[in-house]
mmJSON file of the N, C-alpha and C atoms, coordinates in Angstrom:
{"data_MODEL":{"atom_site":{
"group_PDB":["ATOM","ATOM","ATOM","ATOM","ATOM","ATOM","ATOM","ATOM","ATOM","ATOM","ATOM","ATOM","ATOM","ATOM","ATOM","ATOM","ATOM","ATOM","ATOM","ATOM","ATOM","ATOM","ATOM","ATOM","ATOM","ATOM","ATOM","ATOM","ATOM","ATOM","ATOM","ATOM","ATOM","ATOM","ATOM","ATOM","ATOM","ATOM","ATOM","ATOM","ATOM","ATOM","ATOM","ATOM","ATOM","ATOM","ATOM","ATOM","ATOM","ATOM","ATOM","ATOM","ATOM","ATOM","ATOM","ATOM","ATOM","ATOM","ATOM","ATOM","ATOM","ATOM","ATOM","ATOM","ATOM","ATOM","ATOM","ATOM","ATOM","ATOM","ATOM","ATOM","ATOM","ATOM","ATOM","ATOM","ATOM","ATOM","ATOM","ATOM","ATOM","ATOM","ATOM","ATOM","ATOM","ATOM","ATOM","ATOM","ATOM","ATOM","ATOM","ATOM","ATOM","ATOM","ATOM","ATOM","ATOM","ATOM","ATOM","ATOM","ATOM","ATOM","ATOM","ATOM","ATOM","ATOM","ATOM","ATOM","ATOM","ATOM","ATOM","ATOM","ATOM","ATOM","ATOM","ATOM","ATOM","ATOM","ATOM","ATOM","ATOM","ATOM","ATOM","ATOM","ATOM","ATOM","ATOM","ATOM","ATOM","ATOM","ATOM","ATOM","ATOM","ATOM","ATOM","ATOM","ATOM","ATOM","ATOM","ATOM","ATOM","ATOM","ATOM","ATOM","ATOM","ATOM","ATOM","ATOM","ATOM","ATOM","ATOM","ATOM","ATOM","ATOM","ATOM","ATOM","ATOM","ATOM","ATOM","ATOM","ATOM","ATOM","ATOM","ATOM","ATOM","ATOM","ATOM","ATOM","ATOM","ATOM","ATOM","ATOM","ATOM","ATOM","ATOM","ATOM","ATOM","ATOM","ATOM","ATOM","ATOM","ATOM","ATOM","ATOM","ATOM","ATOM","ATOM","ATOM","ATOM","ATOM","ATOM","ATOM","ATOM","ATOM","ATOM","ATOM","ATOM","ATOM","ATOM","ATOM","ATOM","ATOM","ATOM","ATOM","ATOM","ATOM","ATOM","ATOM","ATOM","ATOM","ATOM","ATOM","ATOM","ATOM","ATOM","ATOM","ATOM","ATOM","ATOM","ATOM","ATOM","ATOM","ATOM","ATOM","ATOM","ATOM","ATOM","ATOM","ATOM","ATOM","ATOM"],
"id":[1,2,3,4,5,6,7,8,9,10,11,12,13,14,15,16,17,18,19,20,21,22,23,24,25,26,27,28,29,30,31,32,33,34,35,36,37,38,39,40,41,42,43,44,45,46,47,48,49,50,51,52,53,54,55,56,57,58,59,60,61,62,63,64,65,66,67,68,69,70,71,72,73,74,75,76,77,78,79,80,81,82,83,84,85,86,87,88,89,90,91,92,93,94,95,96,97,98,99,100,101,102,103,104,105,106,107,108,109,110,111,112,113,114,115,116,117,118,119,120,121,122,123,124,125,126,127,128,129,130,131,132,133,134,135,136,137,138,139,140,141,142,143,144,145,146,147,148,149,150,151,152,153,154,155,156,157,158,159,160,161,162,163,164,165,166,167,168,169,170,171,172,173,174,175,176,177,178,179,180,181,182,183,184,185,186,187,188,189,190,191,192,193,194,195,196,197,198,199,200,201,202,203,204,205,206,207,208,209,210,211,212,213,214,215,216,217,218,219,220,221,222,223,224,225,226,227,228,229,230,231],
"type_symbol":["N","C","C","N","C","C","N","C","C","N","C","C","N","C","C","N","C","C","N","C","C","N","C","C","N","C","C","N","C","C","N","C","C","N","C","C","N","C","C","N","C","C","N","C","C","N","C","C","N","C","C","N","C","C","N","C","C","N","C","C","N","C","C","N","C","C","N","C","C","N","C","C","N","C","C","N","C","C","N","C","C","N","C","C","N","C","C","N","C","C","N","C","C","N","C","C","N","C","C","N","C","C","N","C","C","N","C","C","N","C","C","N","C","C","N","C","C","N","C","C","N","C","C","N","C","C","N","C","C","N","C","C","N","C","C","N","C","C","N","C","C","N","C","C","N","C","C","N","C","C","N","C","C","N","C","C","N","C","C","N","C","C","N","C","C","N","C","C","N","C","C","N","C","C","N","C","C","N","C","C","N","C","C","N","C","C","N","C","C","N","C","C","N","C","C","N","C","C","N","C","C","N","C","C","N","C","C","N","C","C","N","C","C","N","C","C","N","C","C","N","C","C","N","C","C","N","C","C","N","C","C"],
"label_atom_id":["N","CA","C","N","CA","C","N","CA","C","N","CA","C","N","CA","C","N","CA","C","N","CA","C","N","CA","C","N","CA","C","N","CA","C","N","CA","C","N","CA","C","N","CA","C","N","CA","C","N","CA","C","N","CA","C","N","CA","C","N","CA","C","N","CA","C","N","CA","C","N","CA","C","N","CA","C","N","CA","C","N","CA","C","N","CA","C","N","CA","C","N","CA","C","N","CA","C","N","CA","C","N","CA","C","N","CA","C","N","CA","C","N","CA","C","N","CA","C","N","CA","C","N","CA","C","N","CA","C","N","CA","C","N","CA","C","N","CA","C","N","CA","C","N","CA","C","N","CA","C","N","CA","C","N","CA","C","N","CA","C","N","CA","C","N","CA","C","N","CA","C","N","CA","C","N","CA","C","N","CA","C","N","CA","C","N","CA","C","N","CA","C","N","CA","C","N","CA","C","N","CA","C","N","CA","C","N","CA","C","N","CA","C","N","CA","C","N","CA","C","N","CA","C","N","CA","C","N","CA","C","N","CA","C","N","CA","C","N","CA","C","N","CA","C","N","CA","C","N","CA","C","N","CA","C","N","CA","C","N","CA","C","N","CA","C","N","CA","C"],
"label_alt_id":[null,null,null,null,null,null,null,null,null,null,null,null,null,null,null,null,null,null,null,null,null,null,null,null,null,null,null,null,null,null,null,null,null,null,null,null,null,null,null,null,null,null,null,null,null,null,null,null,null,null,null,null,null,null,null,null,null,null,null,null,null,null,null,null,null,null,null,null,null,null,null,null,null,null,null,null,null,null,null,null,null,null,null,null,null,null,null,null,null,null,null,null,null,null,null,null,null,null,null,null,null,null,null,null,null,null,null,null,null,null,null,null,null,null,null,null,null,null,null,null,null,null,null,null,null,null,null,null,null,null,null,null,null,null,null,null,null,null,null,null,null,null,null,null,null,null,null,null,null,null,null,null,null,null,null,null,null,null,null,null,null,null,null,null,null,null,null,null,null,null,null,null,null,null,null,null,null,null,null,null,null,null,null,null,null,null,null,null,null,null,null,null,null,null,null,null,null,null,null,null,null,null,null,null,null,null,null,null,null,null,null,null,null,null,null,null,null,null,null,null,null,null,null,null,null,null,null,null,null,null,null],
"label_comp_id":["UNK","UNK","UNK","UNK","UNK","UNK","UNK","UNK","UNK","UNK","UNK","UNK","UNK","UNK","UNK","UNK","UNK","UNK","UNK","UNK","UNK","UNK","UNK","UNK","UNK","UNK","UNK","UNK","UNK","UNK","UNK","UNK","UNK","UNK","UNK","UNK","UNK","UNK","UNK","UNK","UNK","UNK","UNK","UNK","UNK","UNK","UNK","UNK","UNK","UNK","UNK","UNK","UNK","UNK","UNK","UNK","UNK","UNK","UNK","UNK","UNK","UNK","UNK","UNK","UNK","UNK","UNK","UNK","UNK","UNK","UNK","UNK","UNK","UNK","UNK","UNK","UNK","UNK","UNK","UNK","UNK","UNK","UNK","UNK","UNK","UNK","UNK","UNK","UNK","UNK","UNK","UNK","UNK","UNK","UNK","UNK","UNK","UNK","UNK","UNK","UNK","UNK","UNK","UNK","UNK","UNK","UNK","UNK","UNK","UNK","UNK","UNK","UNK","UNK","UNK","UNK","UNK","UNK","UNK","UNK","UNK","UNK","UNK","UNK","UNK","UNK","UNK","UNK","UNK","UNK","UNK","UNK","UNK","UNK","UNK","UNK","UNK","UNK","UNK","UNK","UNK","UNK","UNK","UNK","UNK","UNK","UNK","UNK","UNK","UNK","UNK","UNK","UNK","UNK","UNK","UNK","UNK","UNK","UNK","UNK","UNK","UNK","UNK","UNK","UNK","UNK","UNK","UNK","UNK","UNK","UNK","UNK","UNK","UNK","UNK","UNK","UNK","UNK","UNK","UNK","UNK","UNK","UNK","UNK","UNK","UNK","UNK","UNK","UNK","UNK","UNK","UNK","UNK","UNK","UNK","UNK","UNK","UNK","UNK","UNK","UNK","UNK","UNK","UNK","UNK","UNK","UNK","UNK","UNK","UNK","UNK","UNK","UNK","UNK","UNK","UNK","UNK","UNK","UNK","UNK","UNK","UNK","UNK","UNK","UNK","UNK","UNK","UNK","UNK","UNK","UNK"],
"label_asym_id":["A","A","A","A","A","A","A","A","A","A","A","A","A","A","A","A","A","A","A","A","A","A","A","A","A","A","A","A","A","A","A","A","A","A","A","A","A","A","A","A","A","A","A","A","A","A","A","A","A","A","A","A","A","A","A","A","A","A","A","A","A","A","A","A","A","A","A","A","A","A","A","A","A","A","A","A","A","A","A","A","A","A","A","A","A","A","A","A","A","A","A","A","A","A","A","A","A","A","A","A","A","A","A","A","A","A","A","A","A","A","A","A","A","A","A","A","A","A","A","A","A","A","A","A","A","A","A","A","A","A","A","A","A","A","A","A","A","A","A","A","A","A","A","A","A","A","A","A","A","A","A","A","A","A","A","A","A","A","A","A","A","A","A","A","A","A","A","A","A","A","A","A","A","A","A","A","A","A","A","A","A","A","A","A","A","A","A","A","A","A","A","A","A","A","A","A","A","A","A","A","A","A","A","A","A","A","A","A","A","A","A","A","A","A","A","A","A","A","A","A","A","A","A","A","A","A","A","A","A","A","A"],
"label_entity_id":["1","1","1","1","1","1","1","1","1","1","1","1","1","1","1","1","1","1","1","1","1","1","1","1","1","1","1","1","1","1","1","1","1","1","1","1","1","1","1","1","1","1","1","1","1","1","1","1","1","1","1","1","1","1","1","1","1","1","1","1","1","1","1","1","1","1","1","1","1","1","1","1","1","1","1","1","1","1","1","1","1","1","1","1","1","1","1","1","1","1","1","1","1","1","1","1","1","1","1","1","1","1","1","1","1","1","1","1","1","1","1","1","1","1","1","1","1","1","1","1","1","1","1","1","1","1","1","1","1","1","1","1","1","1","1","1","1","1","1","1","1","1","1","1","1","1","1","1","1","1","1","1","1","1","1","1","1","1","1","1","1","1","1","1","1","1","1","1","1","1","1","1","1","1","1","1","1","1","1","1","1","1","1","1","1","1","1","1","1","1","1","1","1","1","1","1","1","1","1","1","1","1","1","1","1","1","1","1","1","1","1","1","1","1","1","1","1","1","1","1","1","1","1","1","1","1","1","1","1","1","1"],
"label_seq_id":[1,1,1,2,2,2,3,3,3,4,4,4,5,5,5,6,6,6,7,7,7,8,8,8,9,9,9,10,10,10,11,11,11,12,12,12,13,13,13,14,14,14,15,15,15,16,16,16,17,17,17,18,18,18,19,19,19,20,20,20,21,21,21,22,22,22,23,23,23,24,24,24,25,25,25,26,26,26,27,27,27,28,28,28,29,29,29,30,30,30,31,31,31,32,32,32,33,33,33,34,34,34,35,35,35,36,36,36,37,37,37,38,38,38,39,39,39,40,40,40,41,41,41,42,42,42,43,43,43,44,44,44,45,45,45,46,46,46,47,47,47,48,48,48,49,49,49,50,50,50,51,51,51,52,52,52,53,53,53,54,54,54,55,55,55,56,56,56,57,57,57,58,58,58,59,59,59,60,60,60,61,61,61,62,62,62,63,63,63,64,64,64,65,65,65,66,66,66,67,67,67,68,68,68,69,69,69,70,70,70,71,71,71,72,72,72,73,73,73,74,74,74,75,75,75,76,76,76,77,77,77],
"pdbx_PDB_ins_code":[null,null,null,null,null,null,null,null,null,null,null,null,null,null,null,null,null,null,null,null,null,null,null,null,null,null,null,null,null,null,null,null,null,null,null,null,null,null,null,null,null,null,null,null,null,null,null,null,null,null,null,null,null,null,null,null,null,null,null,null,null,null,null,null,null,null,null,null,null,null,null,null,null,null,null,null,null,null,null,null,null,null,null,null,null,null,null,null,null,null,null,null,null,null,null,null,null,null,null,null,null,null,null,null,null,null,null,null,null,null,null,null,null,null,null,null,null,null,null,null,null,null,null,null,null,null,null,null,null,null,null,null,null,null,null,null,null,null,null,null,null,null,null,null,null,null,null,null,null,null,null,null,null,null,null,null,null,null,null,null,null,null,null,null,null,null,null,null,null,null,null,null,null,null,null,null,null,null,null,null,null,null,null,null,null,null,null,null,null,null,null,null,null,null,null,null,null,null,null,null,null,null,null,null,null,null,null,null,null,null,null,null,null,null,null,null,null,null,null,null,null,null,null,null,null,null,null,null,null,null,null],
"Cartn_x":[2.018,3.027,2.43,3.205,2.697,2.304,1.322,0.829,0.793,0.892,0.785,-0.682,-0.976,-2.321,-2.359,-3.481,-3.632,-3.193,-2.562,-2.048,-0.637,-0.151,1.175,2.265,3.259,4.448,5.629,6.552,7.797,8.752,8.745,9.577,8.684,8.745,7.957,8.917,8.799,9.626,8.807,9.276,8.617,9.226,8.373,8.83,7.993,8.229,7.471,6.988,5.884,5.292,5.854,7.18,7.858,8.746,8.385,9.222,9.307,9.949,10.037,11.199,12.18,13.335,12.951,12.034,11.581,10.895,10.083,9.393,10.392,11.362,12.336,13.172,13.629,14.466,13.674,12.483,11.693,11.304,10.977,10.641,11.857,13.025,14.248,14.607,14.468,14.746,13.787,12.51,11.512,11.841,12.223,12.532,13.717,14.782,15.977,15.68,14.992,14.665,13.779,12.796,11.883,12.599,13.595,14.366,15.258,15.833,16.753,16.008,14.882,14.095,12.632,12.256,10.909,9.831,10.201,9.213,8.822,9.599,9.31,8.286,7.356,6.377,6.877,7.096,7.633,6.544,6.342,5.358,6.017,5.441,5.917,4.78,5.104,4.058,4.517,3.637,3.888,3.654,4.723,4.578,3.866,3.96,3.218,1.711,1.313,-0.104,-0.596,0.253,-0.116,-0.193,0.802,0.864,-0.308,-0.502,-1.561,-1.858,-2.871,-3.12,-3.173,-3.793,-3.814,-2.422,-1.475,-0.139,0.592,0.172,0.824,0.792,-0.354,-0.469,0.389,0.422,1.212,2.699,3.157,4.57,4.924,4.053,4.303,4.381,3.478,3.486,4.775,5.138,6.36,7.599,7.654,8.786,8.857,7.717,7.682,8.131,7.701,8.101,9.595,10.094,11.524,12.339,11.93,12.642,12.487,11.34,11.079,11.879,11.885,12.482,13.864,14.264,15.548,16.301,16.151,16.746,18.267,18.882,20.34,20.798,19.963,20.303,20.233,19.606,19.471,20.836,21.809,23.152,23.937,23.44,24.133,24.015,23.058,22.796,23.275],
"Cartn_y":[-15.753,-14.75,-13.38,-12.505,-11.143,-10.569,-9.758,-9.173,-7.666,-6.98,-5.529,-5.155,-4.047,-3.542,-2.87,-2.434,-1.901,-0.446,0.064,1.428,1.427,2.609,2.77,2.309,1.619,1.237,2.016,2.349,2.96,1.891,0.75,-0.386,-1.616,-2.314,-3.531,-4.703,-5.673,-6.874,-7.97,-8.435,-9.545,-10.832,-11.719,-12.96,-14.097,-15.282,-16.45,-17.201,-17.868,-18.627,-20.056,-20.148,-21.442,-21.603,-22.477,-22.72,-21.523,-21.737,-20.663,-19.724,-20.149,-19.301,-18.004,-18.079,-16.88,-15.919,-16.469,-15.644,-14.973,-15.752,-15.224,-14.107,-14.31,-13.292,-12.025,-12.17,-10.975,-10.224,-10.951,-10.298,-9.614,-10.25,-9.65,-8.368,-8.391,-7.184,-6.072,-6.414,-5.417,-4.823,-5.68,-5.221,-4.255,-4.612,-3.761,-2.422,-2.462,-1.213,-0.339,-0.952,-0.189,0.423,-0.271,0.266,1.421,1.295,2.33,3.564,3.344,4.439,4.244,4.737,4.52,5.172,6.138,6.83,6.031,4.994,4.207,3.12,2.955,1.873,0.713,-0.433,-1.605,-2.662,-3.194,-4.243,-5.505,-6.648,-7.945,-8.551,-9.01,-9.534,-10.816,-11.793,-13.067,-12.878,-12.85,-12.54,-13.62,-14.887,-15.929,-15.734,-15.344,-15.091,-13.898,-12.937,-11.735,-12.013,-12.711,-12.951,-13.807,-14.948,-15.874,-16.79,-16.459,-17.191,-18.716,-19.299,-20.768,-21.407,-20.691,-21.28,-21.337,-20.536,-20.527,-21.912,-22.573,-23.916,-24.919,-24.793,-25.7,-25.553,-24.332,-24.095,-24.585,-24.351,-24.839,-26.366,-27.017,-28.477,-28.97,-28.352,-28.746,-28.569,-27.489,-27.222,-28.286,-28.633,-29.662,-31.016,-31.343,-32.608,-32.62,-31.484,-31.372,-31.638,-31.045,-31.267,-32.704,-33.279,-34.64,-35.681,-35.565,-36.603,-36.254,-35.017,-34.598,-33.738,-34.085,-33.263,-33.218,-34.278,-34.27,-33.222,-32.892,-31.885,-30.467,-30.296,-28.959,-28.334,-29.145,-28.647,-28.243,-28.553,-28.193,-26.708,-26.043,-24.643,-23.715],
"Cartn_z":[17.01,16.702,16.932,17.505,17.671,16.33,16.341,15.1,15.256,14.154,14.199,14.22,14.814,14.645,13.284,12.897,11.544,11.437,12.468,12.437,11.865,11.601,11.019,11.987,11.446,12.195,11.636,12.506,12.052,11.539,12.21,11.81,11.755,10.646,10.467,10.329,11.213,11.173,10.515,9.366,8.688,9.212,9.681,10.274,9.711,10.214,9.777,11.004,10.852,11.945,11.933,11.935,11.871,13.094,13.974,15.138,16.07,17.184,18.17,17.912,17.13,16.854,16.175,15.224,14.526,15.492,16.392,17.387,18.327,18.783,19.737,19.13,17.909,17.269,16.988,16.424,16.112,17.387,18.44,19.714,20.331,20.211,20.753,20.01,18.688,17.897,18.294,18.409,18.794,20.163,21.105,22.462,22.471,21.768,21.745,21.084,19.948,19.251,20.132,20.775,21.63,22.831,23.353,24.475,24.035,22.843,22.352,21.854,21.204,20.627,21.017,22.168,22.684,21.832,21.034,20.208,18.966,18.636,17.438,17.734,16.822,16.927,16.066,16.711,16.032,15.938,14.741,14.531,14.011,14.356,13.864,13.051,11.858,10.986,10.316,10.276,9.61,8.111,7.334,5.914,5.132,5.521,4.808,4.985,6.176,6.449,5.634,5.442,4.689,3.187,2.652,1.209,0.741,1.397,0.99,2.172,2.974,4.225,4.116,3.078,3.035,2.937,2.363,2.222,3.561,4.515,5.826,6.464,6.436,7.016,6.25,4.937,4.109,4.411,4.524,4.808,6.208,7.188,8.543,8.567,7.827,7.753,7.094,5.979,5.28,6.142,6.875,7.767,8.864,9.436,10.484,9.927,8.707,8.092,7.782,7.337,7.057,8.319,9.419,10.68,11.175,10.919,11.392,10.611,9.282,8.452,7.897,8.014,7.459,8.468,9.735,10.794,10.703,10.197,10.071,9.06,8.107,7.107,7.64,8.789,9.386,9.652,10.004,10.312,9.068,7.89,6.653,6.358,6.968,6.63,7.702],
"occupancy":[1.0,1.0,1.0,1.0,1.0,1.0,1.0,1.0,1.0,1.0,1.0,1.0,1.0,1.0,1.0,1.0,1.0,1.0,1.0,1.0,1.0,1.0,1.0,1.0,1.0,1.0,1.0,1.0,1.0,1.0,1.0,1.0,1.0,1.0,1.0,1.0,1.0,1.0,1.0,1.0,1.0,1.0,1.0,1.0,1.0,1.0,1.0,1.0,1.0,1.0,1.0,1.0,1.0,1.0,1.0,1.0,1.0,1.0,1.0,1.0,1.0,1.0,1.0,1.0,1.0,1.0,1.0,1.0,1.0,1.0,1.0,1.0,1.0,1.0,1.0,1.0,1.0,1.0,1.0,1.0,1.0,1.0,1.0,1.0,1.0,1.0,1.0,1.0,1.0,1.0,1.0,1.0,1.0,1.0,1.0,1.0,1.0,1.0,1.0,1.0,1.0,1.0,1.0,1.0,1.0,1.0,1.0,1.0,1.0,1.0,1.0,1.0,1.0,1.0,1.0,1.0,1.0,1.0,1.0,1.0,1.0,1.0,1.0,1.0,1.0,1.0,1.0,1.0,1.0,1.0,1.0,1.0,1.0,1.0,1.0,1.0,1.0,1.0,1.0,1.0,1.0,1.0,1.0,1.0,1.0,1.0,1.0,1.0,1.0,1.0,1.0,1.0,1.0,1.0,1.0,1.0,1.0,1.0,1.0,1.0,1.0,1.0,1.0,1.0,1.0,1.0,1.0,1.0,1.0,1.0,1.0,1.0,1.0,1.0,1.0,1.0,1.0,1.0,1.0,1.0,1.0,1.0,1.0,1.0,1.0,1.0,1.0,1.0,1.0,1.0,1.0,1.0,1.0,1.0,1.0,1.0,1.0,1.0,1.0,1.0,1.0,1.0,1.0,1.0,1.0,1.0,1.0,1.0,1.0,1.0,1.0,1.0,1.0,1.0,1.0,1.0,1.0,1.0,1.0,1.0,1.0,1.0,1.0,1.0,1.0,1.0,1.0,1.0,1.0,1.0,1.0],
"B_iso_or_equiv":[0.0,0.0,0.0,0.0,0.0,0.0,0.0,0.0,0.0,0.0,0.0,0.0,0.0,0.0,0.0,0.0,0.0,0.0,0.0,0.0,0.0,0.0,0.0,0.0,0.0,0.0,0.0,0.0,0.0,0.0,0.0,0.0,0.0,0.0,0.0,0.0,0.0,0.0,0.0,0.0,0.0,0.0,0.0,0.0,0.0,0.0,0.0,0.0,0.0,0.0,0.0,0.0,0.0,0.0,0.0,0.0,0.0,0.0,0.0,0.0,0.0,0.0,0.0,0.0,0.0,0.0,0.0,0.0,0.0,0.0,0.0,0.0,0.0,0.0,0.0,0.0,0.0,0.0,0.0,0.0,0.0,0.0,0.0,0.0,0.0,0.0,0.0,0.0,0.0,0.0,0.0,0.0,0.0,0.0,0.0,0.0,0.0,0.0,0.0,0.0,0.0,0.0,0.0,0.0,0.0,0.0,0.0,0.0,0.0,0.0,0.0,0.0,0.0,0.0,0.0,0.0,0.0,0.0,0.0,0.0,0.0,0.0,0.0,0.0,0.0,0.0,0.0,0.0,0.0,0.0,0.0,0.0,0.0,0.0,0.0,0.0,0.0,0.0,0.0,0.0,0.0,0.0,0.0,0.0,0.0,0.0,0.0,0.0,0.0,0.0,0.0,0.0,0.0,0.0,0.0,0.0,0.0,0.0,0.0,0.0,0.0,0.0,0.0,0.0,0.0,0.0,0.0,0.0,0.0,0.0,0.0,0.0,0.0,0.0,0.0,0.0,0.0,0.0,0.0,0.0,0.0,0.0,0.0,0.0,0.0,0.0,0.0,0.0,0.0,0.0,0.0,0.0,0.0,0.0,0.0,0.0,0.0,0.0,0.0,0.0,0.0,0.0,0.0,0.0,0.0,0.0,0.0,0.0,0.0,0.0,0.0,0.0,0.0,0.0,0.0,0.0,0.0,0.0,0.0,0.0,0.0,0.0,0.0,0.0,0.0,0.0,0.0,0.0,0.0,0.0,0.0],
"pdbx_formal_charge":[null,null,null,null,null,null,null,null,null,null,null,null,null,null,null,null,null,null,null,null,null,null,null,null,null,null,null,null,null,null,null,null,null,null,null,null,null,null,null,null,null,null,null,null,null,null,null,null,null,null,null,null,null,null,null,null,null,null,null,null,null,null,null,null,null,null,null,null,null,null,null,null,null,null,null,null,null,null,null,null,null,null,null,null,null,null,null,null,null,null,null,null,null,null,null,null,null,null,null,null,null,null,null,null,null,null,null,null,null,null,null,null,null,null,null,null,null,null,null,null,null,null,null,null,null,null,null,null,null,null,null,null,null,null,null,null,null,null,null,null,null,null,null,null,null,null,null,null,null,null,null,null,null,null,null,null,null,null,null,null,null,null,null,null,null,null,null,null,null,null,null,null,null,null,null,null,null,null,null,null,null,null,null,null,null,null,null,null,null,null,null,null,null,null,null,null,null,null,null,null,null,null,null,null,null,null,null,null,null,null,null,null,null,null,null,null,null,null,null,null,null,null,null,null,null,null,null,null,null,null,null],
"auth_seq_id":[1,1,1,2,2,2,3,3,3,4,4,4,5,5,5,6,6,6,7,7,7,8,8,8,9,9,9,10,10,10,11,11,11,12,12,12,13,13,13,14,14,14,15,15,15,16,16,16,17,17,17,18,18,18,19,19,19,20,20,20,21,21,21,22,22,22,23,23,23,24,24,24,25,25,25,26,26,26,27,27,27,28,28,28,29,29,29,30,30,30,31,31,31,32,32,32,33,33,33,34,34,34,35,35,35,36,36,36,37,37,37,38,38,38,39,39,39,40,40,40,41,41,41,42,42,42,43,43,43,44,44,44,45,45,45,46,46,46,47,47,47,48,48,48,49,49,49,50,50,50,51,51,51,52,52,52,53,53,53,54,54,54,55,55,55,56,56,56,57,57,57,58,58,58,59,59,59,60,60,60,61,61,61,62,62,62,63,63,63,64,64,64,65,65,65,66,66,66,67,67,67,68,68,68,69,69,69,70,70,70,71,71,71,72,72,72,73,73,73,74,74,74,75,75,75,76,76,76,77,77,77],
"auth_comp_id":["UNK","UNK","UNK","UNK","UNK","UNK","UNK","UNK","UNK","UNK","UNK","UNK","UNK","UNK","UNK","UNK","UNK","UNK","UNK","UNK","UNK","UNK","UNK","UNK","UNK","UNK","UNK","UNK","UNK","UNK","UNK","UNK","UNK","UNK","UNK","UNK","UNK","UNK","UNK","UNK","UNK","UNK","UNK","UNK","UNK","UNK","UNK","UNK","UNK","UNK","UNK","UNK","UNK","UNK","UNK","UNK","UNK","UNK","UNK","UNK","UNK","UNK","UNK","UNK","UNK","UNK","UNK","UNK","UNK","UNK","UNK","UNK","UNK","UNK","UNK","UNK","UNK","UNK","UNK","UNK","UNK","UNK","UNK","UNK","UNK","UNK","UNK","UNK","UNK","UNK","UNK","UNK","UNK","UNK","UNK","UNK","UNK","UNK","UNK","UNK","UNK","UNK","UNK","UNK","UNK","UNK","UNK","UNK","UNK","UNK","UNK","UNK","UNK","UNK","UNK","UNK","UNK","UNK","UNK","UNK","UNK","UNK","UNK","UNK","UNK","UNK","UNK","UNK","UNK","UNK","UNK","UNK","UNK","UNK","UNK","UNK","UNK","UNK","UNK","UNK","UNK","UNK","UNK","UNK","UNK","UNK","UNK","UNK","UNK","UNK","UNK","UNK","UNK","UNK","UNK","UNK","UNK","UNK","UNK","UNK","UNK","UNK","UNK","UNK","UNK","UNK","UNK","UNK","UNK","UNK","UNK","UNK","UNK","UNK","UNK","UNK","UNK","UNK","UNK","UNK","UNK","UNK","UNK","UNK","UNK","UNK","UNK","UNK","UNK","UNK","UNK","UNK","UNK","UNK","UNK","UNK","UNK","UNK","UNK","UNK","UNK","UNK","UNK","UNK","UNK","UNK","UNK","UNK","UNK","UNK","UNK","UNK","UNK","UNK","UNK","UNK","UNK","UNK","UNK","UNK","UNK","UNK","UNK","UNK","UNK","UNK","UNK","UNK","UNK","UNK","UNK"],
"auth_asym_id":["A","A","A","A","A","A","A","A","A","A","A","A","A","A","A","A","A","A","A","A","A","A","A","A","A","A","A","A","A","A","A","A","A","A","A","A","A","A","A","A","A","A","A","A","A","A","A","A","A","A","A","A","A","A","A","A","A","A","A","A","A","A","A","A","A","A","A","A","A","A","A","A","A","A","A","A","A","A","A","A","A","A","A","A","A","A","A","A","A","A","A","A","A","A","A","A","A","A","A","A","A","A","A","A","A","A","A","A","A","A","A","A","A","A","A","A","A","A","A","A","A","A","A","A","A","A","A","A","A","A","A","A","A","A","A","A","A","A","A","A","A","A","A","A","A","A","A","A","A","A","A","A","A","A","A","A","A","A","A","A","A","A","A","A","A","A","A","A","A","A","A","A","A","A","A","A","A","A","A","A","A","A","A","A","A","A","A","A","A","A","A","A","A","A","A","A","A","A","A","A","A","A","A","A","A","A","A","A","A","A","A","A","A","A","A","A","A","A","A","A","A","A","A","A","A","A","A","A","A","A","A"],
"auth_atom_id":["N","CA","C","N","CA","C","N","CA","C","N","CA","C","N","CA","C","N","CA","C","N","CA","C","N","CA","C","N","CA","C","N","CA","C","N","CA","C","N","CA","C","N","CA","C","N","CA","C","N","CA","C","N","CA","C","N","CA","C","N","CA","C","N","CA","C","N","CA","C","N","CA","C","N","CA","C","N","CA","C","N","CA","C","N","CA","C","N","CA","C","N","CA","C","N","CA","C","N","CA","C","N","CA","C","N","CA","C","N","CA","C","N","CA","C","N","CA","C","N","CA","C","N","CA","C","N","CA","C","N","CA","C","N","CA","C","N","CA","C","N","CA","C","N","CA","C","N","CA","C","N","CA","C","N","CA","C","N","CA","C","N","CA","C","N","CA","C","N","CA","C","N","CA","C","N","CA","C","N","CA","C","N","CA","C","N","CA","C","N","CA","C","N","CA","C","N","CA","C","N","CA","C","N","CA","C","N","CA","C","N","CA","C","N","CA","C","N","CA","C","N","CA","C","N","CA","C","N","CA","C","N","CA","C","N","CA","C","N","CA","C","N","CA","C","N","CA","C","N","CA","C","N","CA","C","N","CA","C","N","CA","C","N","CA","C","N","CA","C"],
"pdbx_PDB_model_num":[1,1,1,1,1,1,1,1,1,1,1,1,1,1,1,1,1,1,1,1,1,1,1,1,1,1,1,1,1,1,1,1,1,1,1,1,1,1,1,1,1,1,1,1,1,1,1,1,1,1,1,1,1,1,1,1,1,1,1,1,1,1,1,1,1,1,1,1,1,1,1,1,1,1,1,1,1,1,1,1,1,1,1,1,1,1,1,1,1,1,1,1,1,1,1,1,1,1,1,1,1,1,1,1,1,1,1,1,1,1,1,1,1,1,1,1,1,1,1,1,1,1,1,1,1,1,1,1,1,1,1,1,1,1,1,1,1,1,1,1,1,1,1,1,1,1,1,1,1,1,1,1,1,1,1,1,1,1,1,1,1,1,1,1,1,1,1,1,1,1,1,1,1,1,1,1,1,1,1,1,1,1,1,1,1,1,1,1,1,1,1,1,1,1,1,1,1,1,1,1,1,1,1,1,1,1,1,1,1,1,1,1,1,1,1,1,1,1,1,1,1,1,1,1,1,1,1,1,1,1,1]
}}}
């Protein structure tokens, strides 16, 4: 997942390292904002990695298991 550098961002997009959908949406938002306002610095950050890095792997594993064993439930949301 794209990461912010440690410098100031004008816009910070909090995302998750779960599947490609999160990456695609956060990158698309960054692209549109950057095209509309070139002076703004946009950063993308994985909030699970920031809050507590060890939980990032656990959440990714849980998400993968959910999709594997409960994929029919995905359409409920």
